[in-house]
mmCIF file of C-alpha atoms and ligand atoms in Angstrom:
data_model
loop_
_atom_site.group_PDB
_atom_site.id
_atom_site.type_symbol
_atom_site.label_atom_id
_atom_site.label_comp_id
_atom_site.label_asym_id
_atom_site.label_seq_id
_atom_site.Cartn_x
_atom_site.Cartn_y
_atom_site.Cartn_z
ATOM 1 C CA UNK A 1 28.122 -7.266 -26.778
ATOM 2 C CA UNK A 2 29.833 -3.916 -27.399
ATOM 3 C CA UNK A 3 30.138 -1.773 -24.282
ATOM 4 C CA UNK A 4 30.666 1.975 -24.118
ATOM 5 C CA UNK A 5 31.305 4.488 -21.357
ATOM 6 C CA UNK A 6 28.506 6.968 -20.800
ATOM 7 C CA UNK A 7 28.147 9.886 -18.444
ATOM 8 C CA UNK A 8 25.294 9.462 -15.947
ATOM 9 C CA UNK A 9 24.975 13.262 -15.962
ATOM 10 C CA UNK A 10 24.146 13.142 -19.679
ATOM 11 C CA UNK A 11 21.741 10.228 -19.182
ATOM 12 C CA UNK A 12 20.123 12.066 -16.272
ATOM 13 C CA UNK A 13 19.682 15.272 -18.296
ATOM 14 C CA UNK A 14 18.175 13.268 -21.130
ATOM 15 C CA UNK A 15 15.694 11.230 -19.038
ATOM 16 C CA UNK A 16 14.696 14.067 -16.691
ATOM 17 C CA UNK A 17 14.072 16.540 -19.543
ATOM 18 C CA UNK A 18 11.962 13.921 -21.383
ATOM 19 C CA UNK A 19 9.851 13.393 -18.252
ATOM 20 C CA UNK A 20 9.612 17.115 -17.480
ATOM 21 C CA UNK A 21 8.539 17.992 -21.019
ATOM 22 C CA UNK A 22 5.743 15.431 -20.695
ATOM 23 C CA UNK A 23 4.515 17.036 -17.472
ATOM 24 C CA UNK A 24 5.918 14.745 -14.759
ATOM 25 C CA UNK A 25 6.347 17.081 -11.760
ATOM 26 C CA UNK A 26 9.020 14.971 -10.040
ATOM 27 C CA UNK A 27 11.041 14.402 -13.207
ATOM 28 C CA UNK A 28 14.488 14.713 -11.584
ATOM 29 C CA UNK A 29 13.785 12.354 -8.674
ATOM 30 C CA UNK A 30 12.185 9.823 -10.995
ATOM 31 C CA UNK A 31 14.983 10.042 -13.572
ATOM 32 C CA UNK A 32 17.594 9.138 -10.971
ATOM 33 C CA UNK A 33 15.545 6.185 -9.699
ATOM 34 C CA UNK A 34 14.784 4.920 -13.206
ATOM 35 C CA UNK A 35 18.433 5.097 -14.322
ATOM 36 C CA UNK A 36 19.713 3.331 -11.187
ATOM 37 C CA UNK A 37 17.065 0.615 -11.534
ATOM 38 C CA UNK A 38 17.388 0.118 -15.312
ATOM 39 C CA UNK A 39 21.191 -0.036 -15.252
ATOM 40 C CA UNK A 40 21.267 -1.911 -11.936
ATOM 41 C CA UNK A 41 23.603 0.606 -10.314
ATOM 42 C CA UNK A 42 23.686 2.114 -6.821
ATOM 43 C CA UNK A 43 23.303 5.838 -6.156
ATOM 44 C CA UNK A 44 27.048 5.917 -5.399
ATOM 45 C CA UNK A 45 27.786 4.522 -8.867
ATOM 46 C CA UNK A 46 25.299 6.978 -10.336
ATOM 47 C CA UNK A 47 27.175 9.914 -8.801
ATOM 48 C CA UNK A 48 30.538 8.542 -9.975
ATOM 49 C CA UNK A 49 29.337 9.736 -13.378
ATOM 50 C CA UNK A 50 31.062 7.461 -15.923
ATOM 51 C CA UNK A 51 29.400 4.055 -16.298
ATOM 52 C CA UNK A 52 29.940 1.194 -18.676
ATOM 53 C CA UNK A 53 26.800 0.171 -20.550
ATOM 54 C CA UNK A 54 25.945 -2.044 -23.481
ATOM 55 C CA UNK A 55 23.113 -1.912 -25.971
ATOM 56 C CA UNK A 56 20.792 -4.091 -23.903
ATOM 57 C CA UNK A 57 21.195 -1.754 -20.883
ATOM 58 C CA UNK A 58 20.064 1.168 -22.998
ATOM 59 C CA UNK A 59 17.143 -0.852 -24.375
ATOM 60 C CA UNK A 60 16.021 -1.627 -20.810
ATOM 61 C CA UNK A 61 16.331 2.048 -19.869
ATOM 62 C CA UNK A 62 14.355 3.213 -22.919
ATOM 63 C CA UNK A 63 11.644 0.645 -22.307
ATOM 64 C CA UNK A 64 11.240 1.736 -18.660
ATOM 65 C CA UNK A 65 11.156 5.422 -19.599
ATOM 66 C CA UNK A 66 8.532 4.564 -22.244
ATOM 67 C CA UNK A 67 6.371 2.776 -19.685
ATOM 68 C CA UNK A 68 6.641 5.733 -17.292
ATOM 69 C CA UNK A 69 5.611 8.104 -20.087
ATOM 70 C CA UNK A 70 2.476 5.918 -20.360
ATOM 71 C CA UNK A 71 1.921 6.693 -16.649
ATOM 72 C CA UNK A 72 2.740 3.259 -15.238
ATOM 73 C CA UNK A 73 3.516 3.926 -11.542
ATOM 74 C CA UNK A 74 7.205 4.257 -10.743
ATOM 75 C CA UNK A 75 6.850 1.653 -7.994
ATOM 76 C CA UNK A 76 5.617 -0.943 -10.504
ATOM 77 C CA UNK A 77 8.590 -0.152 -12.747
ATOM 78 C CA UNK A 78 11.142 -0.590 -9.968
ATOM 79 C CA UNK A 79 9.074 -3.341 -8.272
ATOM 80 C CA UNK A 80 9.734 -1.772 -4.908
ATOM 81 C CA UNK A 81 8.359 0.692 -2.378
ATOM 82 C CA UNK A 82 8.864 1.657 1.240
ATOM 83 C CA UNK A 83 6.266 1.682 3.984
ATOM 84 C CA UNK A 84 6.706 2.289 7.718
ATOM 85 C CA UNK A 85 10.495 2.111 7.267
ATOM 86 C CA UNK A 86 10.339 -1.335 5.625
ATOM 87 C CA UNK A 87 10.881 -2.446 2.013
ATOM 88 C CA UNK A 88 8.043 -4.047 0.016
ATOM 89 C CA UNK A 89 7.872 -5.736 -3.389
ATOM 90 C CA UNK A 90 4.996 -4.480 -5.528
ATOM 91 C CA UNK A 91 3.813 -4.959 -9.110
ATOM 92 C CA UNK A 92 0.731 -5.227 -11.305
ATOM 93 C CA UNK A 93 -2.066 -6.930 -9.364
ATOM 94 C CA UNK A 94 -1.372 -5.372 -5.974
ATOM 95 C CA UNK A 95 -2.128 -1.911 -4.567
ATOM 96 C CA UNK A 96 0.914 0.275 -3.873
ATOM 97 C CA UNK A 97 0.992 1.116 -0.137
ATOM 98 C CA UNK A 98 0.207 4.786 0.543
ATOM 99 C CA UNK A 99 2.037 6.943 3.121
ATOM 100 C CA UNK A 100 -1.238 7.928 4.894
ATOM 101 C CA UNK A 101 -1.839 4.254 5.765
ATOM 102 C CA UNK A 102 1.133 4.512 8.133
ATOM 103 C CA UNK A 103 -1.183 6.474 10.479
ATOM 104 C CA UNK A 104 -3.316 3.332 10.847
ATOM 105 C CA UNK A 105 -0.265 1.192 11.645
ATOM 106 C CA UNK A 106 1.055 3.670 14.230
ATOM 107 C CA UNK A 107 -2.336 3.787 15.971
ATOM 108 C CA UNK A 108 -2.714 -0.018 15.872
ATOM 109 C CA UNK A 109 0.713 -0.505 17.481
ATOM 110 C CA UNK A 110 -0.106 2.074 20.163
ATOM 111 C CA UNK A 111 -3.481 0.471 20.981
ATOM 112 C CA UNK A 112 -2.068 -3.049 21.282
ATOM 113 C CA UNK A 113 0.776 -1.890 23.524
ATOM 114 C CA UNK A 114 -1.809 -0.103 25.704
ATOM 115 C CA UNK A 115 -3.871 -3.314 25.998
ATOM 116 C CA UNK A 116 -0.935 -4.923 27.791
ATOM 117 C CA UNK A 117 -1.793 -8.472 26.668
ATOM 118 C CA UNK A 118 1.083 -10.966 26.445
ATOM 119 C CA UNK A 119 -0.026 -12.631 23.197
ATOM 120 C CA UNK A 120 -2.571 -10.423 21.408
ATOM 121 C CA UNK A 121 -4.279 -11.660 18.248
ATOM 122 C CA UNK A 122 -4.588 -9.246 15.335
ATOM 123 C CA UNK A 123 -6.472 -9.513 12.040
ATOM 124 C CA UNK A 124 -5.670 -7.415 8.948
ATOM 125 C CA UNK A 125 -8.548 -7.622 6.443
ATOM 126 C CA UNK A 126 -7.851 -6.723 2.782
ATOM 127 C CA UNK A 127 -4.098 -6.991 3.303
ATOM 128 C CA UNK A 128 -3.000 -6.380 -0.316
ATOM 129 C CA UNK A 129 0.822 -6.232 -0.362
ATOM 130 C CA UNK A 130 0.763 -7.185 3.326
ATOM 131 C CA UNK A 131 2.160 -3.763 4.244
ATOM 132 C CA UNK A 132 -0.071 -3.163 7.289
ATOM 133 C CA UNK A 133 0.182 -6.719 8.624
ATOM 134 C CA UNK A 134 3.958 -6.898 8.119
ATOM 135 C CA UNK A 135 4.593 -3.500 9.729
ATOM 136 C CA UNK A 136 2.393 -4.432 12.716
ATOM 137 C CA UNK A 137 3.997 -7.887 13.066
ATOM 138 C CA UNK A 138 7.505 -6.379 12.975
ATOM 139 C CA UNK A 139 6.624 -3.750 15.593
ATOM 140 C CA UNK A 140 4.682 -6.144 17.865
ATOM 141 C CA UNK A 141 6.834 -9.279 17.803
ATOM 142 C CA UNK A 142 4.796 -10.787 20.691
ATOM 143 C CA UNK A 143 1.527 -10.597 18.703
ATOM 144 C CA UNK A 144 -0.016 -13.238 16.444
ATOM 145 C CA UNK A 145 -1.093 -11.606 13.204
ATOM 146 C CA UNK A 146 -3.462 -13.067 10.600
ATOM 147 C CA UNK A 147 -3.940 -11.276 7.280
ATOM 148 C CA UNK A 148 -6.482 -12.013 4.566
ATOM 149 C CA UNK A 149 -7.242 -10.951 1.022
ATOM 150 C CA UNK A 150 -9.429 -12.333 -1.749
ATOM 151 C CA UNK A 151 -6.846 -11.738 -4.488
ATOM 152 C CA UNK A 152 -4.344 -14.469 -5.389
ATOM 153 C CA UNK A 153 -1.725 -12.034 -6.814
ATOM 154 C CA UNK A 154 -1.993 -9.879 -3.671
ATOM 155 C CA UNK A 155 -1.527 -13.001 -1.515
ATOM 156 C CA UNK A 156 1.671 -13.890 -3.373
ATOM 157 C CA UNK A 157 3.125 -10.406 -2.832
ATOM 158 C CA UNK A 158 2.039 -10.375 0.821
ATOM 159 C CA UNK A 159 3.732 -13.717 1.545
ATOM 160 C CA UNK A 160 6.893 -12.579 -0.236
ATOM 161 C CA UNK A 161 6.913 -9.287 1.687
ATOM 162 C CA UNK A 162 6.515 -10.960 5.078
ATOM 163 C CA UNK A 163 9.503 -13.180 4.179
ATOM 164 C CA UNK A 164 11.530 -10.248 2.899
ATOM 165 C CA UNK A 165 11.048 -8.522 6.255
ATOM 166 C CA UNK A 166 11.481 -11.703 8.338
ATOM 167 C CA UNK A 167 8.044 -11.315 9.943
ATOM 168 C CA UNK A 168 7.593 -14.787 11.418
ATOM 169 C CA UNK A 169 4.560 -14.033 13.605
ATOM 170 C CA UNK A 170 2.277 -13.552 10.615
ATOM 171 C CA UNK A 171 0.098 -15.931 8.572
ATOM 172 C CA UNK A 172 -1.882 -15.243 5.413
ATOM 173 C CA UNK A 173 -5.254 -16.699 4.452
ATOM 174 C CA UNK A 174 -7.071 -16.156 1.181
ATOM 175 C CA UNK A 175 -10.819 -15.532 0.926
ATOM 176 C CA UNK A 176 -13.723 -13.137 1.112
ATOM 177 C CA UNK A 177 -13.336 -10.806 4.147
ATOM 178 C CA UNK A 178 -13.908 -12.841 7.373
ATOM 179 C CA UNK A 179 -14.674 -16.126 5.619
ATOM 180 C CA UNK A 180 -11.142 -17.602 6.089
ATOM 181 C CA UNK A 181 -11.154 -16.784 9.858
ATOM 182 C CA UNK A 182 -14.694 -17.969 10.658
ATOM 183 C CA UNK A 183 -15.012 -18.956 14.333
ATOM 184 C CA UNK A 184 -11.896 -17.021 15.442
ATOM 185 C CA UNK A 185 -11.792 -13.779 17.440
ATOM 186 C CA UNK A 186 -9.209 -11.017 17.748
ATOM 187 C CA UNK A 187 -8.044 -8.304 20.141
ATOM 188 C CA UNK A 188 -7.510 -5.944 17.227
ATOM 189 C CA UNK A 189 -8.972 -5.866 13.723
ATOM 190 C CA UNK A 190 -7.557 -3.453 11.163
ATOM 191 C CA UNK A 191 -8.506 -2.791 7.554
ATOM 192 C CA UNK A 192 -7.858 -0.483 4.659
ATOM 193 C CA UNK A 193 -10.690 -1.729 2.431
ATOM 194 C CA UNK A 194 -11.586 -0.642 -1.124
ATOM 195 C CA UNK A 195 -13.434 2.657 -0.646
ATOM 196 C CA UNK A 196 -13.592 4.577 -3.931
ATOM 197 C CA UNK A 197 -17.107 5.332 -5.251
ATOM 198 C CA UNK A 198 -17.809 3.329 -8.425
ATOM 199 C CA UNK A 199 -18.430 6.487 -10.489
ATOM 200 C CA UNK A 200 -15.168 8.085 -9.312
ATOM 201 C CA UNK A 201 -12.908 5.207 -10.412
ATOM 202 C CA UNK A 202 -12.191 6.448 -13.942
ATOM 203 C CA UNK A 203 -11.615 10.004 -12.708
ATOM 204 C CA UNK A 204 -8.625 8.988 -10.572
ATOM 205 C CA UNK A 205 -5.034 9.762 -11.568
ATOM 206 C CA UNK A 206 -4.047 7.674 -14.637
ATOM 207 C CA UNK A 207 -1.382 5.885 -12.579
ATOM 208 C CA UNK A 208 -4.187 4.563 -10.370
ATOM 209 C CA UNK A 209 -7.148 4.017 -12.707
ATOM 210 C CA UNK A 210 -5.136 2.471 -15.545
ATOM 211 C CA UNK A 211 -2.716 0.315 -13.585
ATOM 212 C CA UNK A 212 -3.770 -0.469 -10.014
ATOM 213 C CA UNK A 213 -6.196 -3.375 -9.511
ATOM 214 C CA UNK A 214 -9.846 -2.148 -9.602
ATOM 215 C CA UNK A 215 -10.829 -4.730 -6.985
ATOM 216 C CA UNK A 216 -8.476 -2.948 -4.554
ATOM 217 C CA UNK A 217 -10.257 0.373 -5.096
ATOM 218 C CA UNK A 218 -13.935 -0.185 -5.891
ATOM 219 C CA UNK A 219 -16.073 0.359 -2.806
ATOM 220 C CA UNK A 220 -19.396 0.106 -4.671
ATOM 221 C CA UNK A 221 -21.866 2.814 -5.684
ATOM 222 C CA UNK A 222 -21.291 5.077 -2.644
ATOM 223 C CA UNK A 223 -17.848 3.692 -1.710
ATOM 224 C CA UNK A 224 -19.191 2.250 1.548
ATOM 225 C CA UNK A 225 -19.953 -1.389 0.611
ATOM 226 C CA UNK A 226 -16.932 -2.835 2.451
ATOM 227 C CA UNK A 227 -17.512 -0.722 5.561
ATOM 228 C CA UNK A 228 -21.096 -2.047 5.742
ATOM 229 C CA UNK A 229 -19.947 -5.660 5.449
ATOM 230 C CA UNK A 230 -17.005 -5.294 7.834
ATOM 231 C CA UNK A 231 -18.895 -3.345 10.506
ATOM 232 C CA UNK A 232 -21.839 -5.768 10.449
ATOM 233 C CA UNK A 233 -19.550 -8.757 11.020
ATOM 234 C CA UNK A 234 -17.017 -7.214 13.416
ATOM 235 C CA UNK A 235 -18.953 -7.734 16.703
ATOM 236 C CA UNK A 236 -18.691 -11.520 16.130
ATOM 237 C CA UNK A 237 -14.937 -11.431 15.496
ATOM 238 C CA UNK A 238 -13.765 -8.735 17.931
ATOM 239 C CA UNK A 239 -13.021 -9.741 21.518
ATOM 240 C CA UNK A 240 -14.552 -7.694 24.331
ATOM 241 C CA UNK A 241 -12.279 -4.749 25.104
ATOM 242 C CA UNK A 242 -10.695 -4.966 21.667
ATOM 243 C CA UNK A 243 -10.532 -2.359 18.900
ATOM 244 C CA UNK A 244 -11.339 -1.975 15.224
ATOM 245 C CA UNK A 245 -9.156 0.448 13.253
ATOM 246 C CA UNK A 246 -10.282 1.453 9.748
ATOM 247 C CA UNK A 247 -8.764 3.646 7.075
ATOM 248 C CA UNK A 248 -11.329 6.087 5.651
ATOM 249 C CA UNK A 249 -11.780 7.555 2.181
ATOM 250 C CA UNK A 250 -12.231 11.290 1.690
ATOM 251 C CA UNK A 251 -15.343 12.570 3.505
ATOM 252 C CA UNK A 252 -16.539 9.125 4.662
ATOM 253 C CA UNK A 253 -16.152 9.660 8.429
ATOM 254 C CA UNK A 254 -19.755 10.607 9.250
ATOM 255 C CA UNK A 255 -21.322 7.860 7.118
ATOM 256 C CA UNK A 256 -18.975 5.167 8.486
ATOM 257 C CA UNK A 257 -19.671 6.374 12.044
ATOM 258 C CA UNK A 258 -23.427 6.056 11.446
ATOM 259 C CA UNK A 259 -23.125 2.526 10.043
ATOM 260 C CA UNK A 260 -20.914 1.614 13.009
ATOM 261 C CA UNK A 261 -23.597 2.829 15.444
ATOM 262 C CA UNK A 262 -26.207 0.642 13.758
ATOM 263 C CA UNK A 263 -23.859 -2.342 14.142
ATOM 264 C CA UNK A 264 -23.238 -1.938 17.893
ATOM 265 C CA UNK A 265 -19.881 -0.157 17.627
ATOM 266 C CA UNK A 266 -18.798 3.182 19.080
ATOM 267 C CA UNK A 267 -16.336 5.615 17.467
ATOM 268 C CA UNK A 268 -13.521 6.332 19.936
ATOM 269 C CA UNK A 269 -11.569 8.766 17.783
ATOM 270 C CA UNK A 270 -10.768 9.816 14.241
ATOM 271 C CA UNK A 271 -7.226 10.714 13.188
ATOM 272 C CA UNK A 272 -6.483 13.190 10.402
ATOM 273 C CA UNK A 273 -3.724 12.849 7.828
ATOM 274 C CA UNK A 274 -1.175 15.533 6.886
ATOM 275 C CA UNK A 275 -3.731 17.122 4.524
ATOM 276 C CA UNK A 276 -6.118 17.374 7.479
ATOM 277 C CA UNK A 277 -8.456 14.761 5.979
ATOM 278 C CA UNK A 278 -10.185 12.338 8.356
ATOM 279 C CA UNK A 279 -8.172 9.203 7.578
ATOM 280 C CA UNK A 280 -8.309 6.641 10.388
ATOM 281 C CA UNK A 281 -11.228 5.683 12.657
ATOM 282 C CA UNK A 282 -10.835 3.791 15.924
ATOM 283 C CA UNK A 283 -13.915 1.883 17.162
ATOM 284 C CA UNK A 284 -14.873 -0.386 20.037
ATOM 285 C CA UNK A 285 -17.843 -2.601 20.828
ATOM 286 C CA UNK A 286 -20.600 -0.832 22.771
HETATM 287 C C1 LIG B 301 -7.335 -0.598 -0.617
HETATM 288 S S1 LIG B 301 -6.530 -2.149 -0.885
HETATM 289 C C2 LIG B 301 -5.578 -2.217 0.619
HETATM 290 C C3 LIG B 301 -4.297 -3.002 0.487
HETATM 291 C C4 LIG B 301 -3.359 -2.840 1.674
HETATM 292 N N1 LIG B 301 -3.991 -3.225 2.923
HETATM 293 C C5 LIG B 301 -2.846 -1.419 1.767
HETATM 294 O O1 LIG B 301 -3.228 -0.717 2.717
HETATM 295 O O2 LIG B 301 -2.056 -0.995 0.912
HETATM 296 C C6 LIG B 301 -7.874 -3.263 -0.623
HETATM 297 C C7 LIG B 301 -7.574 -4.751 -0.749
HETATM 298 O O3 LIG B 301 -8.828 -5.437 -0.529
HETATM 299 C C8 LIG B 301 -8.802 -6.629 -1.281
HETATM 300 N N2 LIG B 301 -10.195 -7.108 -1.426
HETATM 301 C C9 LIG B 301 -11.133 -6.702 -2.318
HETATM 302 N N3 LIG B 301 -12.269 -7.379 -2.128
HETATM 303 C C10 LIG B 301 -12.063 -8.221 -1.077
HETATM 304 C C11 LIG B 301 -12.875 -9.171 -0.395
HETATM 305 N N4 LIG B 301 -14.159 -9.388 -0.755
HETATM 306 N N5 LIG B 301 -12.339 -9.866 0.616
HETATM 307 C C12 LIG B 301 -11.038 -9.647 0.992
HETATM 308 N N6 LIG B 301 -10.222 -8.776 0.384
HETATM 309 C C13 LIG B 301 -10.734 -8.055 -0.633
HETATM 310 C C14 LIG B 301 -8.119 -6.239 -2.581
HETATM 311 O O4 LIG B 301 -7.615 -7.380 -3.224
HETATM 312 C C15 LIG B 301 -7.037 -5.271 -2.068
HETATM 313 O O5 LIG B 301 -5.830 -5.962 -1.867
#
């Protein structure tokens, strides 16, 4: 196929102005990432300016820009994201890890270290891409981590991501919440469950409501369905002296705390995210 030399500066100006005109606030950052991904070049090659491309390269680039203009998340287009300093594969069918979830991981690692147990057991419910479980397993190499999710596509990404990050102390089980770990108990249980109110789903950013899996978001009519189910079951699966760490949706702290009280759990603390929203709740058995 015929190849030509093109200037990455010209390509960059073209892609970034297209994105900016269509209202993408991070047009420049996205343009660079899209060009590097579509043309399979490193940032160093990008900044060298002249690159050799053929027609099929430009078709790939145009197709990716077109998908972005339809608001497909950048991470689905590149198939990659970062979380807690690690790389993760993502795509349609699995939730893209969010930066605020790193607060949950940091707290989980701190709590387990403070427990001082030689071989702690940890359960990550609703693992999705496996981001929480993998980050915990990598940072607590002496722990045994089990992660579960009901979704087959999520399971496939989670297994791939654990392998990608060489997390050997981690196993995945597929099923409805605690069902795959019936009869087992854990020193730490963590979860970032679906927590969006049913009526709010279509009002989310297009990137989320059009492309991310609804089963990863939908928390039922009031957004609290999964908290009710998890909190009711936790006393049977949490060892004495252990902790439950939950991510919270916007404004759910009080309601989740009340449900926890009815289920024999006590709120130890709530951690806020960078926007000062109550984001992570730490609980223990009464
Ligand atoms: C909010 S996402 C969290 C994903 C990941 N832990 C993260 O923080 O990025 C919720 C996950 O719960 C899973 N899920 C939904 N219903 C479930 C159920 N009944 N049992 C287990 N997992 C479920 C979804 O497939 C999705 O992966």
